[in-house]
PDB file of C-alpha atoms in Angstrom:
ATOM      1  CA  MET A   7     -30.067  -3.901 -31.603  1.00 94.00           C
ATOM      2  CA  ARG A   8     -26.667  -3.636 -29.970  1.00 96.00           C
ATOM      3  CA  VAL A   9     -25.106  -5.414 -27.266  1.00 97.00           C
ATOM      4  CA  GLY A  10     -22.384  -4.023 -24.971  1.00 97.00           C
ATOM      5  CA  LEU A  11     -20.118  -6.164 -22.939  1.00 97.00           C
ATOM      6  CA  ASP A  12     -17.919  -5.072 -19.837  1.00 95.00           C
ATOM      7  CA  ILE A  13     -15.426  -7.862 -19.342  1.00 94.00           C
ATOM      8  CA  GLY A  14     -13.672  -7.548 -15.982  1.00 88.00           C
ATOM      9  CA  GLY A  15     -11.388  -9.754 -13.950  1.00 84.00           C
ATOM     10  CA  THR A  16     -14.082 -11.138 -12.061  1.00 86.00           C
ATOM     11  CA  SER A  17     -17.171 -10.671 -13.925  1.00 91.00           C
ATOM     12  CA  THR A  18     -18.612 -10.055 -17.362  1.00 95.00           C
ATOM     13  CA  ALA A  19     -21.498  -7.775 -17.544  1.00 95.00           C
ATOM     14  CA  GLY A  20     -23.588  -7.460 -20.781  1.00 97.00           C
ATOM     15  CA  ILE A  21     -26.593  -4.926 -21.813  1.00 97.00           C
ATOM     16  CA  LEU A  22     -28.802  -5.263 -24.814  1.00 97.00           C
ATOM     17  CA  LEU A  23     -30.251  -2.014 -26.440  1.00 96.00           C
ATOM     18  CA  ASP A  24     -32.713  -1.622 -28.881  1.00 93.00           C
ATOM     19  CA  GLY A  25     -32.701   0.729 -32.056  1.00 88.00           C
ATOM     20  CA  THR A  26     -33.284   3.853 -29.936  1.00 88.00           C
ATOM     21  CA  SER A  27     -30.523   2.856 -27.257  1.00 87.00           C
ATOM     22  CA  ARG A  28     -33.195   1.770 -24.782  1.00 91.00           C
ATOM     23  CA  PRO A  29     -31.815  -0.862 -22.453  1.00 93.00           C
ATOM     24  CA  LEU A  30     -33.897  -4.079 -22.767  1.00 94.00           C
ATOM     25  CA  HIS A  31     -32.233  -6.825 -20.892  1.00 96.00           C
ATOM     26  CA  GLU A  32     -28.965  -6.892 -18.709  1.00 96.00           C
ATOM     27  CA  VAL A  33     -26.757 -10.266 -17.732  1.00 97.00           C
ATOM     28  CA  ARG A  34     -23.872 -10.842 -15.321  1.00 95.00           C
ATOM     29  CA  LEU A  35     -21.496 -13.805 -15.632  1.00 96.00           C
ATOM     30  CA  ALA A  36     -18.237 -15.025 -14.153  1.00 94.00           C
ATOM     31  CA  SER A  37     -15.501 -13.935 -16.544  1.00 90.00           C
ATOM     32  CA  GLY A  38     -13.052 -16.940 -16.422  1.00 85.00           C
ATOM     33  CA  TYR A  39      -9.490 -17.010 -16.981  1.00 91.00           C
ATOM     34  CA  GLY A  40      -7.644 -17.305 -20.143  1.00 93.00           C
ATOM     35  CA  GLY A  41      -8.443 -16.770 -23.699  1.00 93.00           C
ATOM     36  CA  PRO A  42     -10.723 -19.705 -24.459  1.00 94.00           C
ATOM     37  CA  GLU A  43     -12.838 -19.083 -21.077  1.00 95.00           C
ATOM     38  CA  VAL A  44     -13.021 -15.394 -22.025  1.00 95.00           C
ATOM     39  CA  LEU A  45     -14.210 -15.953 -25.345  1.00 96.00           C
ATOM     40  CA  ALA A  46     -16.837 -18.531 -24.274  1.00 96.00           C
ATOM     41  CA  THR A  47     -18.164 -16.163 -21.569  1.00 97.00           C
ATOM     42  CA  ALA A  48     -18.360 -13.483 -23.945  1.00 97.00           C
ATOM     43  CA  GLU A  49     -20.231 -15.459 -26.664  1.00 97.00           C
ATOM     44  CA  ARG A  50     -22.750 -16.889 -23.928  1.00 97.00           C
ATOM     45  CA  ALA A  51     -23.448 -13.326 -22.609  1.00 97.00           C
ATOM     46  CA  VAL A  52     -24.392 -12.301 -26.159  1.00 97.00           C
ATOM     47  CA  ARG A  53     -26.623 -15.263 -26.807  1.00 97.00           C
ATOM     48  CA  GLU A  54     -28.313 -15.016 -23.306  1.00 97.00           C
ATOM     49  CA  LEU A  55     -29.065 -11.369 -24.109  1.00 97.00           C
ATOM     50  CA  THR A  56     -30.719 -12.157 -27.458  1.00 97.00           C
ATOM     51  CA  ALA A  57     -32.260 -14.951 -26.052  1.00 96.00           C
ATOM     52  CA  ALA A  58     -34.030 -13.012 -23.327  1.00 96.00           C
ATOM     53  CA  ALA A  59     -35.342 -10.877 -26.282  1.00 95.00           C
ATOM     54  CA  GLY A  60     -36.941 -13.646 -28.026  1.00 95.00           C
ATOM     55  CA  THR A  61     -34.421 -13.288 -30.875  1.00 93.00           C
ATOM     56  CA  ASP A  62     -30.772 -14.418 -31.837  1.00 91.00           C
ATOM     57  CA  VAL A  63     -27.561 -12.780 -32.684  1.00 95.00           C
ATOM     58  CA  THR A  64     -28.595 -12.440 -36.326  1.00 91.00           C
ATOM     59  CA  ALA A  65     -30.722  -9.541 -35.212  1.00 93.00           C
ATOM     60  CA  LEU A  66     -27.700  -7.635 -33.850  1.00 95.00           C
ATOM     61  CA  ARG A  67     -26.287  -4.814 -35.554  1.00 94.00           C
ATOM     62  CA  SER A  68     -22.968  -4.956 -33.518  1.00 95.00           C
ATOM     63  CA  VAL A  69     -21.284  -6.150 -30.372  1.00 97.00           C
ATOM     64  CA  GLY A  70     -19.052  -3.659 -28.520  1.00 97.00           C
ATOM     65  CA  VAL A  71     -16.519  -5.130 -25.916  1.00 97.00           C
ATOM     66  CA  GLY A  72     -14.888  -3.050 -23.087  1.00 95.00           C
ATOM     67  CA  VAL A  73     -11.804  -4.927 -21.569  1.00 94.00           C
ATOM     68  CA  PRO A  74      -8.918  -4.104 -19.295  1.00 89.00           C
ATOM     69  CA  GLY A  75      -5.642  -3.977 -21.096  1.00 85.00           C
ATOM     70  CA  LEU A  76      -4.143  -2.463 -24.187  1.00 86.00           C
ATOM     71  CA  VAL A  77      -6.479  -2.511 -27.528  1.00 89.00           C
ATOM     72  CA  ALA A  78      -4.581  -2.150 -30.793  1.00 88.00           C
ATOM     73  CA  ALA A  79      -5.721   0.613 -33.242  1.00 86.00           C
ATOM     74  CA  ASP A  80      -7.494  -2.347 -35.095  1.00 88.00           C
ATOM     75  CA  ARG A  81     -10.010  -2.349 -32.304  1.00 89.00           C
ATOM     76  CA  ARG A  82      -9.688  -6.215 -32.175  1.00 92.00           C
ATOM     77  CA  HIS A  83      -6.607  -7.294 -30.438  1.00 92.00           C
ATOM     78  CA  VAL A  84      -5.930  -7.145 -26.786  1.00 93.00           C
ATOM     79  CA  THR A  85      -2.676  -7.400 -24.897  1.00 90.00           C
ATOM     80  CA  ASN A  86      -1.519  -7.332 -21.495  1.00 83.00           C
ATOM     81  CA  ALA A  87      -5.011  -8.082 -19.973  1.00 85.00           C
ATOM     82  CA  VAL A  88      -3.327  -9.585 -16.955  1.00 79.00           C
ATOM     83  CA  ASN A  89      -6.447 -10.085 -14.561  1.00 80.00           C
ATOM     84  CA  LEU A  90      -7.849 -12.056 -17.635  1.00 89.00           C
ATOM     85  CA  GLY A  91      -4.906 -14.193 -18.282  1.00 88.00           C
ATOM     86  CA  LEU A  92      -4.415 -12.650 -21.850  1.00 89.00           C
ATOM     87  CA  ALA A  93      -1.043 -11.935 -22.906  1.00 89.00           C
ATOM     88  CA  GLU A  94      -2.336 -11.365 -26.581  1.00 92.00           C
ATOM     89  CA  LEU A  95      -5.728 -12.238 -28.064  1.00 94.00           C
ATOM     90  CA  ASP A  96      -7.823 -11.365 -31.320  1.00 96.00           C
ATOM     91  CA  LEU A  97     -10.894 -10.941 -28.976  1.00 96.00           C
ATOM     92  CA  GLY A  98     -12.737  -8.832 -31.842  1.00 95.00           C
ATOM     93  CA  GLY A  99     -11.791 -11.151 -34.532  1.00 95.00           C
ATOM     94  CA  ARG A 100     -12.430 -14.547 -32.773  1.00 96.00           C
ATOM     95  CA  LEU A 101     -15.667 -13.288 -31.021  1.00 97.00           C
ATOM     96  CA  ALA A 102     -16.927 -12.059 -34.513  1.00 96.00           C
ATOM     97  CA  GLU A 103     -16.188 -15.577 -36.045  1.00 96.00           C
ATOM     98  CA  ARG A 104     -18.375 -17.400 -33.205  1.00 96.00           C
ATOM     99  CA  LEU A 105     -21.302 -14.832 -33.410  1.00 97.00           C
ATOM    100  CA  GLY A 106     -21.255 -13.793 -37.156  1.00 96.00           C
ATOM    101  CA  VAL A 107     -21.786 -10.243 -35.983  1.00 95.00           C
ATOM    102  CA  ALA A 108     -19.427  -7.133 -36.050  1.00 94.00           C
ATOM    103  CA  VAL A 109     -17.297  -6.723 -33.029  1.00 96.00           C
ATOM    104  CA  VAL A 110     -15.441  -3.832 -31.745  1.00 96.00           C
ATOM    105  CA  VAL A 111     -13.128  -3.805 -28.644  1.00 96.00           C
ATOM    106  CA  GLU A 112     -11.872  -1.050 -26.502  1.00 94.00           C
ATOM    107  CA  ASN A 113     -10.174  -0.454 -23.426  1.00 92.00           C
ATOM    108  CA  ASP A 114     -12.495  -0.667 -20.307  1.00 92.00           C
ATOM    109  CA  VAL A 115     -11.932   2.750 -19.097  1.00 93.00           C
ATOM    110  CA  ASN A 116     -12.315   4.425 -22.450  1.00 94.00           C
ATOM    111  CA  ALA A 117     -15.550   2.349 -22.942  1.00 94.00           C
ATOM    112  CA  ALA A 118     -16.721   3.728 -19.559  1.00 94.00           C
ATOM    113  CA  ALA A 119     -15.730   7.402 -20.522  1.00 94.00           C
ATOM    114  CA  LEU A 120     -17.922   6.950 -23.692  1.00 93.00           C
ATOM    115  CA  GLY A 121     -20.844   5.571 -21.680  1.00 93.00           C
ATOM    116  CA  ALA A 122     -20.529   8.495 -19.190  1.00 92.00           C
ATOM    117  CA  HIS A 123     -20.531  10.928 -21.881  1.00 91.00           C
ATOM    118  CA  ARG A 124     -23.950   9.150 -23.275  1.00 87.00           C
ATOM    119  CA  LEU A 125     -25.492   9.136 -19.854  1.00 87.00           C
ATOM    120  CA  LEU A 126     -24.881  13.033 -19.394  1.00 86.00           C
ATOM    121  CA  GLY A 127     -26.633  13.591 -22.505  1.00 82.00           C
ATOM    122  CA  GLY A 128     -23.939  12.972 -25.272  1.00 77.00           C
ATOM    123  CA  GLY A 129     -23.508  16.028 -27.662  1.00 76.00           C
ATOM    124  CA  THR A 130     -20.104  17.646 -28.644  1.00 77.00           C
ATOM    125  CA  GLY A 131     -18.928  18.232 -24.908  1.00 82.00           C
ATOM    126  CA  SER A 132     -15.619  16.994 -23.255  1.00 91.00           C
ATOM    127  CA  LEU A 133     -15.276  15.151 -20.103  1.00 94.00           C
ATOM    128  CA  GLY A 134     -12.648  13.101 -18.290  1.00 95.00           C
ATOM    129  CA  TYR A 135     -13.861   9.666 -16.563  1.00 96.00           C
ATOM    130  CA  LEU A 136     -11.411   8.860 -13.807  1.00 96.00           C
ATOM    131  CA  ASN A 137     -11.507   5.392 -12.783  1.00 93.00           C
ATOM    132  CA  LEU A 138     -10.722   4.777  -9.383  1.00 93.00           C
ATOM    133  CA  GLY A 139     -10.534   1.167  -9.114  1.00 88.00           C
ATOM    134  CA  THR A 140      -7.638  -1.319  -8.297  1.00 86.00           C
ATOM    135  CA  GLY A 141      -5.795   1.149 -10.471  1.00 88.00           C
ATOM    136  CA  LEU A 142      -6.144   4.557 -11.616  1.00 92.00           C
ATOM    137  CA  ALA A 143      -6.614   5.619 -15.283  1.00 91.00           C
ATOM    138  CA  CYS A 144      -8.951   8.034 -17.068  1.00 95.00           C
ATOM    139  CA  GLY A 145     -10.926   7.879 -20.183  1.00 95.00           C
ATOM    140  CA  ILE A 146     -11.097  11.222 -22.319  1.00 95.00           C
ATOM    141  CA  VAL A 147     -14.054  12.401 -24.569  1.00 94.00           C
ATOM    142  CA  LEU A 148     -13.208  15.313 -26.670  1.00 91.00           C
ATOM    143  CA  ALA A 149     -15.900  16.721 -29.085  1.00 87.00           C
ATOM    144  CA  GLY A 150     -18.106  13.839 -28.306  1.00 84.00           C
ATOM    145  CA  ARG A 151     -15.366  11.423 -29.454  1.00 88.00           C
ATOM    146  CA  LEU A 152     -12.805   9.155 -27.603  1.00 90.00           C
ATOM    147  CA  TRP A 153      -9.357  10.465 -27.481  1.00 91.00           C
ATOM    148  CA  ARG A 154      -7.016   7.403 -27.354  1.00 87.00           C
ATOM    149  CA  GLY A 155      -3.635   9.188 -28.321  1.00 84.00           C
ATOM    150  CA  ASP A 156      -1.094   7.996 -30.959  1.00 81.00           C
ATOM    151  CA  ARG A 157      -0.204   4.589 -28.980  1.00 76.00           C
ATOM    152  CA  GLY A 158      -3.523   4.230 -27.036  1.00 76.00           C
ATOM    153  CA  VAL A 159      -2.185   5.229 -23.723  1.00 79.00           C
ATOM    154  CA  ALA A 160      -3.903   8.510 -23.329  1.00 86.00           C
ATOM    155  CA  GLY A 161      -5.288   8.874 -19.863  1.00 88.00           C
ATOM    156  CA  GLU A 162      -2.799   6.475 -18.190  1.00 86.00           C
ATOM    157  CA  ILE A 163      -2.091   9.270 -15.616  1.00 90.00           C
ATOM    158  CA  GLY A 164      -2.054   6.915 -12.719  1.00 91.00           C
ATOM    159  CA  HIS A 165       1.609   6.462 -13.478  1.00 90.00           C
ATOM    160  CA  VAL A 166       2.385  10.065 -13.230  1.00 92.00           C
ATOM    161  CA  PRO A 167       4.978  10.511 -10.459  1.00 93.00           C
ATOM    162  CA  VAL A 168       3.946  13.232  -8.079  1.00 90.00           C
ATOM    163  CA  ASP A 169       6.056  12.537  -5.111  1.00 88.00           C
ATOM    164  CA  PRO A 170       9.805  11.237  -5.923  1.00 88.00           C
ATOM    165  CA  ALA A 171      10.081  10.315  -2.453  1.00 90.00           C
ATOM    166  CA  GLY A 172       6.836   8.422  -2.300  1.00 89.00           C
ATOM    167  CA  PRO A 173       5.695   4.951  -2.092  1.00 90.00           C
ATOM    168  CA  LEU A 174       6.850   2.465  -4.726  1.00 91.00           C
ATOM    169  CA  CYS A 175       4.521   2.025  -7.407  1.00 90.00           C
ATOM    170  CA  ARG A 176       3.774  -1.435  -9.169  1.00 85.00           C
ATOM    171  CA  CYS A 177       4.995  -0.101 -12.208  1.00 85.00           C
ATOM    172  CA  GLY A 178       8.530   0.687 -10.816  1.00 88.00           C
ATOM    173  CA  GLN A 179       8.540   4.350 -10.288  1.00 91.00           C
ATOM    174  CA  ARG A 180       7.908   6.111  -6.969  1.00 93.00           C
ATOM    175  CA  GLY A 181       5.148   8.141  -5.896  1.00 92.00           C
ATOM    176  CA  CYS A 182       2.802   7.751  -8.843  1.00 93.00           C
ATOM    177  CA  LEU A 183      -0.658   8.901  -8.457  1.00 94.00           C
ATOM    178  CA  GLU A 184      -1.923   5.273  -8.408  1.00 93.00           C
ATOM    179  CA  ALA A 185       0.510   4.484  -5.782  1.00 94.00           C
ATOM    180  CA  VAL A 186      -1.117   7.260  -3.591  1.00 93.00           C
ATOM    181  CA  CYS A 187      -4.887   6.835  -4.224  1.00 94.00           C
ATOM    182  CA  ALA A 188      -5.903   3.864  -6.265  1.00 93.00           C
ATOM    183  CA  GLY A 189      -7.666   0.822  -4.594  1.00 93.00           C
ATOM    184  CA  TRP A 190      -4.605  -1.451  -4.152  1.00 93.00           C
ATOM    185  CA  ALA A 191      -2.883   1.516  -2.410  1.00 94.00           C
ATOM    186  CA  ILE A 192      -5.531   2.042   0.072  1.00 96.00           C
ATOM    187  CA  ALA A 193      -5.494  -1.815   0.686  1.00 94.00           C
ATOM    188  CA  ARG A 194      -1.859  -1.601   1.361  1.00 94.00           C
ATOM    189  CA  ASP A 195      -2.331   0.952   4.265  1.00 94.00           C
ATOM    190  CA  TRP A 196      -5.793  -0.045   5.388  1.00 95.00           C
ATOM    191  CA  PRO A 197      -6.043  -3.890   5.483  1.00 91.00           C
ATOM    192  CA  GLY A 198      -9.369  -5.478   5.984  1.00 85.00           C
ATOM    193  CA  PRO A 199     -12.736  -5.252   4.420  1.00 90.00           C
ATOM    194  CA  GLY A 200     -14.699  -2.326   3.157  1.00 92.00           C
ATOM    195  CA  GLY A 201     -11.918  -0.731   1.394  1.00 93.00           C
ATOM    196  CA  ALA A 202     -12.208   3.224   0.650  1.00 95.00           C
ATOM    197  CA  THR A 203     -15.784   3.242   2.048  1.00 96.00           C
ATOM    198  CA  ALA A 204     -14.520   1.686   5.498  1.00 97.00           C
ATOM    199  CA  VAL A 205     -11.541   4.338   5.384  1.00 97.00           C
ATOM    200  CA  PHE A 206     -13.922   7.275   5.100  1.00 97.00           C
ATOM    201  CA  ALA A 207     -16.470   6.028   7.507  1.00 96.00           C
ATOM    202  CA  ALA A 208     -13.712   5.416  10.176  1.00 96.00           C
ATOM    203  CA  ALA A 209     -12.443   9.003   9.421  1.00 97.00           C
ATOM    204  CA  ASP A 210     -15.792  10.598  10.058  1.00 95.00           C
ATOM    205  CA  GLY A 211     -15.860   8.453  13.342  1.00 95.00           C
ATOM    206  CA  GLY A 212     -12.880  10.106  14.488  1.00 96.00           C
ATOM    207  CA  ASP A 213      -9.924   7.439  13.585  1.00 96.00           C
ATOM    208  CA  ARG A 214      -6.737   9.694  13.237  1.00 96.00           C
ATOM    209  CA  ALA A 215      -5.136   7.131  11.098  1.00 96.00           C
ATOM    210  CA  ALA A 216      -8.207   6.851   8.804  1.00 97.00           C
ATOM    211  CA  ARG A 217      -8.409  10.565   8.522  1.00 97.00           C
ATOM    212  CA  ALA A 218      -4.678  10.851   7.559  1.00 97.00           C
ATOM    213  CA  LEU A 219      -5.262   8.169   4.809  1.00 97.00           C
ATOM    214  CA  ALA A 220      -8.388   9.821   3.655  1.00 97.00           C
ATOM    215  CA  ASP A 221      -7.019  13.008   3.491  1.00 97.00           C
ATOM    216  CA  ARG A 222      -3.956  11.610   1.226  1.00 95.00           C
ATOM    217  CA  VAL A 223      -6.480   9.936  -0.879  1.00 96.00           C
ATOM    218  CA  CYS A 224      -8.323  13.057  -1.567  1.00 97.00           C
ATOM    219  CA  GLY A 225      -5.491  14.921  -2.152  1.00 96.00           C
ATOM    220  CA  GLY A 226      -4.035  12.469  -4.677  1.00 95.00           C
ATOM    221  CA  ILE A 227      -7.346  12.531  -6.623  1.00 97.00           C
ATOM    222  CA  ALA A 228      -7.315  16.342  -6.485  1.00 97.00           C
ATOM    223  CA  ALA A 229      -4.021  16.097  -8.132  1.00 95.00           C
ATOM    224  CA  ALA A 230      -5.322  13.986 -10.714  1.00 96.00           C
ATOM    225  CA  VAL A 231      -8.117  16.378 -11.418  1.00 96.00           C
ATOM    226  CA  ARG A 232      -5.633  19.213 -11.811  1.00 95.00           C
ATOM    227  CA  LEU A 233      -3.481  17.256 -14.077  1.00 94.00           C
ATOM    228  CA  LEU A 234      -6.463  16.455 -16.443  1.00 93.00           C
ATOM    229  CA  ALA A 235      -7.878  20.107 -16.238  1.00 94.00           C
ATOM    230  CA  LEU A 236      -4.297  21.535 -17.027  1.00 93.00           C
ATOM    231  CA  THR A 237      -3.501  19.160 -19.667  1.00 92.00           C
ATOM    232  CA  VAL A 238      -6.882  18.462 -21.935  1.00 92.00           C
ATOM    233  CA  ASP A 239      -8.974  20.977 -20.289  1.00 92.00           C
ATOM    234  CA  VAL A 240     -12.029  18.899 -20.198  1.00 93.00           C
ATOM    235  CA  ASP A 241     -15.250  20.487 -19.177  1.00 92.00           C
ATOM    236  CA  ARG A 242     -16.304  17.843 -16.687  1.00 93.00           C
ATOM    237  CA  ILE A 243     -14.321  15.322 -14.563  1.00 96.00           C
ATOM    238  CA  LEU A 244     -16.348  12.366 -13.277  1.00 96.00           C
ATOM    239  CA  LEU A 245     -15.371   9.842 -10.478  1.00 96.00           C
ATOM    240  CA  GLY A 246     -16.095   6.375 -10.893  1.00 93.00           C
ATOM    241  CA  GLY A 247     -14.778   2.814  -9.911  1.00 90.00           C
ATOM    242  CA  GLY A 248     -14.819   1.161  -6.577  1.00 89.00           C
ATOM    243  CA  VAL A 249     -13.054   3.894  -4.533  1.00 94.00           C
ATOM    244  CA  SER A 250     -15.878   6.252  -5.701  1.00 94.00           C
ATOM    245  CA  ARG A 251     -18.357   4.086  -3.783  1.00 92.00           C
ATOM    246  CA  ALA A 252     -17.210   5.973  -0.614  1.00 94.00           C
ATOM    247  CA  GLY A 253     -19.546   8.479  -1.963  1.00 94.00           C
ATOM    248  CA  ALA A 254     -20.183  12.075  -0.512  1.00 95.00           C
ATOM    249  CA  PRO A 255     -17.462  12.281   1.867  1.00 96.00           C
ATOM    250  CA  LEU A 256     -14.906  11.280  -0.746  1.00 97.00           C
ATOM    251  CA  LEU A 257     -16.219  13.980  -3.204  1.00 97.00           C
ATOM    252  CA  ARG A 258     -16.404  16.582  -0.233  1.00 97.00           C
ATOM    253  CA  GLY A 259     -12.645  15.804   0.449  1.00 97.00           C
ATOM    254  CA  VAL A 260     -11.476  16.108  -3.214  1.00 98.00           C
ATOM    255  CA  ARG A 261     -13.361  19.380  -3.537  1.00 98.00           C
ATOM    256  CA  ALA A 262     -11.999  20.574  -0.281  1.00 98.00           C
ATOM    257  CA  ALA A 263      -8.544  19.597  -1.502  1.00 97.00           C
ATOM    258  CA  LEU A 264      -9.009  21.508  -4.743  1.00 97.00           C
ATOM    259  CA  ALA A 265     -10.379  24.604  -3.095  1.00 97.00           C
ATOM    260  CA  ALA A 266      -7.281  24.673  -0.595  1.00 96.00           C
ATOM    261  CA  GLN A 267      -5.000  24.639  -3.954  1.00 94.00           C
ATOM    262  CA  ALA A 268      -7.033  27.198  -5.307  1.00 95.00           C
ATOM    263  CA  GLN A 269      -6.429  29.470  -2.364  1.00 95.00           C
ATOM    264  CA  ARG A 270      -2.517  29.356  -3.139  1.00 94.00           C
ATOM    265  CA  SER A 271      -2.748  29.651  -6.870  1.00 95.00           C
ATOM    266  CA  ALA A 272      -4.594  32.164  -8.905  1.00 95.00           C
ATOM    267  CA  LEU A 273      -4.337  29.904 -12.117  1.00 94.00           C
ATOM    268  CA  VAL A 274      -5.822  26.898 -10.302  1.00 94.00           C
ATOM    269  CA  ALA A 275      -8.701  29.245  -8.811  1.00 96.00           C
ATOM    270  CA  ALA A 276      -9.351  30.406 -12.271  1.00 95.00           C
ATOM    271  CA  LEU A 277     -10.193  26.820 -13.273  1.00 95.00           C
ATOM    272  CA  ASN A 278     -13.125  26.414 -10.775  1.00 96.00           C
ATOM    273  CA  LEU A 279     -12.239  22.777 -10.464  1.00 97.00           C
ATOM    274  CA  PRO A 280     -14.675  21.937  -7.173  1.00 97.00           C
ATOM    275  CA  ALA A 281     -17.738  22.809  -9.656  1.00 96.00           C
ATOM    276  CA  ARG A 282     -16.206  20.745 -12.471  1.00 95.00           C
ATOM    277  CA  VAL A 283     -15.645  17.542 -10.627  1.00 97.00           C
ATOM    278  CA  THR A 284     -18.569  14.963  -9.327  1.00 95.00           C
ATOM    279  CA  ILE A 285     -19.164  11.204  -8.882  1.00 94.00           C
ATOM    280  CA  LEU A 286     -20.683   9.742 -12.079  1.00 89.00           C
ATOM    281  CA  PRO A 287     -24.152   8.086 -11.189  1.00 78.00           C
ATOM    282  CA  ALA A 288     -24.902   4.815 -12.408  1.00 65.00           C
ATOM    283  CA  SER A 289     -21.242   4.036 -13.062  1.00 61.00           C
ATOM    284  CA  GLY A 290     -22.089   0.420 -13.113  1.00 71.00           C
ATOM    285  CA  THR A 291     -23.911   0.680 -16.575  1.00 87.00           C
ATOM    286  CA  ALA A 292     -21.421   3.311 -18.106  1.00 91.00           C
ATOM    287  CA  ALA A 293     -19.007   0.700 -19.382  1.00 91.00           C
ATOM    288  CA  MET A 294     -21.576  -1.449 -20.901  1.00 95.00           C
ATOM    289  CA  LEU A 295     -23.384   1.581 -22.596  1.00 94.00           C
ATOM    290  CA  GLY A 296     -20.243   2.774 -23.943  1.00 93.00           C
ATOM    291  CA  ALA A 297     -19.035  -0.546 -25.467  1.00 95.00           C
ATOM    292  CA  ALA A 298     -22.705  -0.668 -27.105  1.00 95.00           C
ATOM    293  CA  ALA A 299     -22.082   2.593 -28.638  1.00 92.00           C
ATOM    294  CA  LEU A 300     -18.343   1.858 -30.029  1.00 91.00           C
ATOM    295  CA  ALA A 301     -19.451   0.690 -33.546  1.00 85.00           C
ATOM    296  CA  GLU A 302     -21.915   3.672 -33.862  1.00 81.00           C
ATOM    297  CA  VAL A 303     -19.220   6.231 -32.818  1.00 73.00           C
ATOM    298  CA  ASP A 304     -16.033   4.697 -34.680  1.00 67.00           C
ATOM    299  CA  GLY A 305     -17.468   2.232 -37.209  1.00 63.00           C
ATOM    300  CA  VAL A 306     -16.740  -1.260 -37.633  1.00 61.00           C
ATOM    301  CA  PRO A 307     -13.335  -2.458 -38.029  1.00 61.00           C
ATOM    302  CA  ALA A 308     -12.323  -4.079 -41.399  1.00 51.00           C
TER     303      ALA A 308
END
């Protein structure tokens, strides 16, 4: 059996898989803040999952953890997980000591990309998982394996500037993709409940300001899709995260923006991007499933 944990700023979700990767149990707990609380919650989630199966942690083959922040090449140390209050933590090593089980750690968006790959049948294909949450980042799977880059920042396309005169990004640059279409940018320009879902509903209801914002968001996401296709040429590009909950209106808008660009560029038209982008089904479980697969894909850190 294997456990996959998805540790977010608000909640920690976990899944227990049997030897055939069949889901057995799930759990969701408040994450807590700071190293001791994050570790305690992760340990509790693992123990609750194994208890629900009538066994204990000694029956586990491995525990995989997806976490926001930068993850070192040793697949243990996490830095700059601001929403969890972690400047630096040997999350994998200390959790392994508590559990007596091998632990592998990965960035949460990378874990979700791997989980998306598994949800869509696995194999040796390629995909980009564009996570449209509070921020914007992409996990990339090439030939069935995660591509992290030399410094672990492959896929951080949210901070690619696309408009030098655009809004100020939280990274200090202007006109980043994230400042155009991420969740925090939508909240900046559309205060109130509902986020992207509310914006697209209002746009469909005839609100001109909402329609302008929805078009900008779709244009920004379409730019991210083109960037992925033109740099790493993944076969499929999947949209996930909170902004993607806007659903069909969002997907229609993104495809329309891609089709409009294709009319102006034979190169873009040849990429057939509208057919390659879709919203990831069951995106809530992707990060947990990907985390559970980490040890299987990459092996256990020394």
